[in-house]
Amino acid sequence: MSRITIATIKEKKLKNEKSTMLTSYDYSMAAMVDEAGIDMILVGDSVGMVQLGYENTLAVTMDDMVHHTAAVVRGTKNALVVGDMPFLSYHISREEAVRNAGRFIKEGGAQAIKLEGGLERVDFAKAIIDAQIPVMAHIGLTPQSVNQLGGFKVQGKDLDTAKDLIAAAQAYEKAGAFAVVLECVPTMLAKKITESTGIATIGIGAGPYCDGQVLVVNDMLGMFKGHIPKFVKKFANLEPLIKEALLAYKQEVEEGTFPGEEHGFTIKEDVLERLY
Ligand code: KIV
């Protein structure tokens, strides 16, 4: 099987087939997600909260993102890998936006990038697309704007903001983006955006009518101890299982039952005798 491309994602929308996406930040998890046949892997700037322990995503750097993207790419064969542009890596100038987007492709090995923001960010997306780098936009609740938005809240609930989101999705489509993440928008608004644009909508907290879904992998596997948003379904609850295994390891090492003979290596008797 060859890698999924942006053409596959566009085609799936046309055929009314759902696209799947999960985040990953390291080689091992990416390999499992890839083997499960998930279409796209987002190396999200959520790495800042999930893996690096920051309170939000704002401190994440381009170097952090490129480092994690390269590890994810090494773990995958089939999934389309999307690198998430961190805060301030595409805000200052179009040149800087293109240069940073290019790092995901040249150094990280990703096939596409994602950037957050509404109409104010479309020109930057266009510059990146003009440099032949596929772009996934991200509108609605954009966590990098947490200070401006005044918290992590549902977006597009009144007429003006709902219209702004529809306009932003249409503008990204016109600019040539291949998909748009809709985060924390009302279900029926997400449906309207999905029906009124040709761009694939990937929902997170946006209901079932989007063209695809994305979740943070640590949240859906029950491996993250921080705040879990309402829209997350835990498809597994691994945290207690992991903790149980860690406690069993501690106990067995302390009481001397691990390692057992089967975990060790032999040495010839005559060699051993000559050591004493
Ligand atoms: O960084 C991330 O994980 C994201 C998803 C929540 C879409 O942007």
Coordinates of C-alpha atoms and ligand atoms in Angstrom, one line a residue:
M1 CA 0.0 0.0 0.0
S2 CA 1.3 3.4 -0.9
R3 CA 0.9 6.6 1.2
I4 CA -2.5 8.2 1.3
T5 CA -2.4 11.6 -0.5
I6 CA -4.5 14.7 -0.4
A7 CA -6.2 13.4 -3.6
T8 CA -7.5 10.4 -1.5
I9 CA -9.0 12.8 1.1
K10 CA -10.7 14.9 -1.6
E11 CA -12.0 11.8 -3.4
K12 CA -13.4 10.4 -0.1
K13 CA -15.4 13.6 0.3
L14 CA -16.8 13.2 -3.2
K15 CA -17.7 9.6 -2.5
N16 CA -19.2 10.4 0.8
E17 CA -16.7 8.2 2.6
K18 CA -15.4 9.3 6.0
S19 CA -11.8 10.1 6.6
T20 CA -10.1 9.2 9.8
M21 CA -7.4 11.1 11.6
L22 CA -5.6 10.8 15.0
T23 CA -2.7 12.7 16.5
S24 CA 0.7 11.0 17.2
Y25 CA 3.9 12.4 18.5
D26 CA 6.4 9.5 18.5
Y27 CA 7.6 6.6 16.4
S28 CA 5.9 3.7 18.4
M29 CA 2.4 5.3 18.6
A30 CA 2.5 6.4 15.0
A31 CA 3.4 2.9 13.9
M32 CA 0.3 1.5 15.7
V33 CA -2.0 4.2 14.3
D34 CA -0.6 3.6 10.8
E35 CA -1.1 -0.2 11.1
A36 CA -4.7 0.4 12.2
G37 CA -5.2 2.0 8.8
I38 CA -6.0 5.5 10.0
D39 CA -5.9 7.8 6.9
M40 CA -4.1 10.8 8.4
I41 CA -1.8 11.4 11.4
L42 CA -1.6 14.9 12.8
V43 CA 1.6 15.7 14.6
G44 CA -0.4 18.3 16.6
D45 CA 1.0 21.1 18.6
S46 CA -1.1 19.4 21.4
V47 CA 2.3 17.7 21.9
G48 CA 3.0 20.7 24.1
M49 CA 0.2 19.7 26.6
V50 CA 0.2 15.9 26.1
Q51 CA 3.9 15.1 25.9
L52 CA 5.8 18.2 27.1
G53 CA 3.6 19.1 30.1
Y54 CA 2.8 22.8 29.1
E55 CA -0.5 24.4 30.2
N56 CA -1.4 25.2 26.6
T57 CA 0.2 25.0 23.1
L58 CA 1.7 28.4 23.0
A59 CA 5.3 27.5 24.0
V60 CA 5.7 24.8 21.4
T61 CA 8.6 25.7 18.9
M62 CA 9.3 24.8 15.3
D63 CA 12.2 22.7 16.5
D64 CA 9.9 20.7 18.8
M65 CA 7.5 20.1 15.9
V66 CA 10.1 19.1 13.4
H67 CA 11.7 16.7 15.9
H68 CA 8.3 15.0 16.6
T69 CA 7.2 15.0 13.0
A70 CA 10.4 13.2 11.8
A71 CA 9.8 10.5 14.5
V72 CA 6.2 10.0 13.4
V73 CA 7.1 9.8 9.7
R74 CA 9.7 7.1 10.5
G75 CA 7.0 5.1 12.1
T76 CA 4.5 5.2 9.2
K77 CA 4.2 3.7 5.8
N78 CA 0.6 4.5 4.7
A79 CA -0.8 7.5 6.6
L80 CA -0.7 11.0 5.3
V81 CA 1.4 12.9 7.9
V82 CA 0.3 16.5 8.7
G83 CA 2.6 18.7 10.7
D84 CA 1.0 21.3 12.9
M85 CA 2.5 24.8 12.6
P86 CA 3.1 26.2 16.1
F87 CA 2.1 29.6 17.4
L88 CA 3.9 32.5 15.7
S89 CA 5.5 30.3 13.0
Y90 CA 3.1 31.6 10.3
H91 CA 1.9 35.0 11.7
I92 CA 4.8 37.4 11.0
S93 CA 5.3 37.3 7.3
R94 CA 4.4 35.1 4.3
E95 CA 8.1 34.4 3.8
E96 CA 8.5 33.1 7.3
A97 CA 5.3 31.1 7.0
V98 CA 6.5 29.4 3.8
R99 CA 10.0 28.8 5.3
N100 CA 8.6 27.2 8.4
A101 CA 6.0 25.1 6.5
G102 CA 8.9 23.9 4.3
R103 CA 10.8 22.7 7.4
F104 CA 8.0 20.2 8.0
I105 CA 8.4 18.8 4.5
K106 CA 12.2 19.0 4.1
E107 CA 13.4 18.1 7.7
G108 CA 10.3 16.3 9.1
G109 CA 9.3 14.4 6.0
A110 CA 5.6 15.3 6.4
Q111 CA 3.2 15.5 3.4
A112 CA 1.2 18.5 4.5
I113 CA 0.9 21.1 7.2
K114 CA -2.0 22.4 9.3
L115 CA -2.5 26.0 10.5
E116 CA -5.0 27.7 12.8
G117 CA -7.1 30.8 12.1
G118 CA -10.0 32.3 10.2
L119 CA -10.1 34.7 7.3
E120 CA -7.1 36.7 8.7
R121 CA -4.9 33.7 8.0
V122 CA -6.0 32.7 4.5
D123 CA -3.3 34.7 2.7
F124 CA -0.6 32.9 4.7
A125 CA -2.2 29.6 3.8
K126 CA -2.2 30.7 0.1
A127 CA 1.5 31.5 0.2
I128 CA 2.2 28.1 1.6
I129 CA 0.0 26.3 -1.0
D130 CA 1.7 28.4 -3.8
A131 CA 5.0 26.8 -2.6
Q132 CA 3.4 23.4 -3.4
I133 CA 2.8 22.5 0.3
P134 CA -0.6 21.0 1.0
V135 CA -2.5 22.9 3.7
M136 CA -5.2 21.8 6.2
A137 CA -6.8 24.8 7.8
H138 CA -8.2 24.8 11.4
I139 CA -11.1 27.0 12.3
G140 CA -13.6 27.3 15.2
L141 CA -11.9 26.8 18.5
T142 CA -8.3 27.5 17.7
P143 CA -6.3 26.7 20.8
Q144 CA -3.4 29.0 19.9
S145 CA -5.9 31.9 20.3
V146 CA -6.9 30.9 23.8
N147 CA -5.9 34.3 25.3
Q148 CA -7.9 36.2 22.6
L149 CA -10.9 33.8 22.8
G150 CA -10.9 34.0 26.6
G151 CA -10.8 30.2 27.1
F152 CA -11.6 27.0 25.4
K153 CA -15.2 27.7 24.3
V154 CA -17.6 26.5 21.6
Q155 CA -17.4 28.9 18.6
G156 CA -19.9 30.0 16.0
K157 CA -23.0 30.0 18.2
D158 CA -24.4 33.4 17.0
L159 CA -25.3 34.5 13.5
D160 CA -22.2 36.7 12.9
T161 CA -19.6 34.2 14.1
A162 CA -21.4 31.3 12.4
K163 CA -21.3 33.3 9.1
D164 CA -17.6 34.1 9.7
L165 CA -16.8 30.4 10.0
I166 CA -18.7 29.5 6.8
A167 CA -16.8 32.3 5.0
A168 CA -13.5 31.2 6.3
A169 CA -14.0 27.6 5.2
Q170 CA -15.0 28.9 1.7
A171 CA -12.0 31.2 1.6
Y172 CA -9.6 28.3 2.5
E173 CA -11.3 26.2 -0.2
K174 CA -10.7 29.0 -2.8
A175 CA -7.1 29.3 -1.6
G176 CA -6.6 25.6 -2.4
A177 CA -6.5 24.0 1.1
F178 CA -7.4 20.3 0.9
A179 CA -9.2 20.1 4.3
V180 CA -10.4 22.1 7.2
V181 CA -10.5 21.1 10.9
L182 CA -13.7 22.3 12.6
E183 CA -13.1 22.3 16.3
C184 CA -15.8 22.9 18.9
V185 CA -18.5 24.2 16.6
P186 CA -22.2 23.3 16.9
T187 CA -23.2 20.1 15.1
M188 CA -25.7 21.8 12.7
L189 CA -23.2 24.6 11.8
A190 CA -20.6 21.9 11.0
K191 CA -23.2 20.2 8.8
K192 CA -23.9 23.5 7.0
I193 CA -20.1 24.1 6.4
T194 CA -19.7 20.5 5.2
E195 CA -22.5 20.9 2.7
S196 CA -21.6 24.4 1.5
T197 CA -18.0 23.8 0.7
G198 CA -16.1 21.3 -1.5
I199 CA -13.3 21.1 1.1
A200 CA -13.1 18.1 3.3
T201 CA -14.2 19.0 6.9
I202 CA -12.5 17.1 9.7
G203 CA -14.4 17.5 12.9
I204 CA -13.4 17.5 16.6
G205 CA -16.3 18.4 18.8
A206 CA -18.2 19.3 15.6
G207 CA -20.7 16.4 15.4
P208 CA -21.2 13.5 13.0
Y209 CA -21.9 15.3 9.7
C210 CA -18.2 16.3 9.0
D211 CA -16.3 14.4 6.2
G212 CA -14.0 13.0 8.8
Q213 CA -13.0 13.0 12.5
V214 CA -9.8 13.7 14.4
L215 CA -9.0 13.1 18.1
V216 CA -5.9 13.4 20.3
V217 CA -4.7 9.8 20.5
N218 CA -3.8 10.0 24.2
D219 CA -7.3 11.3 25.0
M220 CA -9.1 8.6 23.1
L221 CA -6.9 5.8 24.6
G222 CA -7.4 7.1 28.2
M223 CA -3.7 7.9 28.6
F224 CA -3.9 11.6 29.5
K225 CA -4.4 12.8 33.0
G226 CA -5.2 16.4 32.2
H227 CA -8.6 17.9 31.4
I228 CA -10.5 15.8 28.8
P229 CA -13.1 17.8 26.7
K230 CA -16.7 16.6 26.5
F231 CA -16.3 15.7 22.8
V232 CA -13.8 13.0 23.5
K233 CA -14.9 9.4 23.6
K234 CA -12.4 7.1 25.4
F235 CA -12.1 4.1 23.2
A236 CA -9.9 2.5 25.8
N237 CA -8.9 3.4 29.4
L238 CA -5.2 2.5 29.4
E239 CA -4.0 4.7 32.3
P240 CA -5.1 2.2 35.0
L241 CA -3.6 -0.7 33.0
I242 CA -0.3 1.0 32.6
K243 CA -0.2 2.0 36.3
E244 CA -1.0 -1.6 37.3
A245 CA 1.9 -2.9 35.2
L246 CA 4.3 -0.3 36.7
L247 CA 3.3 -1.3 40.2
A248 CA 3.8 -5.0 39.4
Y249 CA 7.2 -4.2 38.0
K250 CA 8.2 -2.3 41.1
Q251 CA 6.9 -5.1 43.4
E252 CA 8.7 -7.9 41.4
V253 CA 12.0 -6.1 41.3
E254 CA 11.8 -5.3 45.0
E255 CA 11.0 -8.8 46.0
G256 CA 13.5 -10.4 43.5
T257 CA 11.0 -12.3 41.3
F258 CA 12.0 -10.3 38.2
P259 CA 14.1 -10.9 36.2
G260 CA 13.4 -14.7 36.1
E261 CA 15.8 -17.2 34.6
E262 CA 14.1 -16.9 31.2
H263 CA 15.1 -13.3 31.0
G264 CA 18.8 -13.9 31.5
F265 CA 21.8 -15.1 29.4
T266 CA 24.1 -18.1 29.9
I267 CA 27.9 -18.4 30.1
K268 CA 29.9 -21.6 29.6
E269 CA 30.7 -23.4 32.9
D270 CA 34.5 -23.5 32.2
V271 CA 34.6 -19.7 31.6
L272 CA 32.7 -19.1 34.8
E273 CA 35.0 -21.4 36.8
R274 CA 38.0 -19.5 35.6
L275 CA 36.5 -16.3 37.0
Y276 CA 36.4 -17.6 40.5
Ligands
KIV1 O1 -2.9 20.0 18.0 C1 -3.9 19.2 17.9 O2 -3.9 18.1 18.4 C2 -5.0 19.7 17.1 C3 -6.2 18.8 17.1 C4 -7.0 19.0 18.3 C5 -7.0 19.1 15.9 O3 -4.9 20.7 16.5

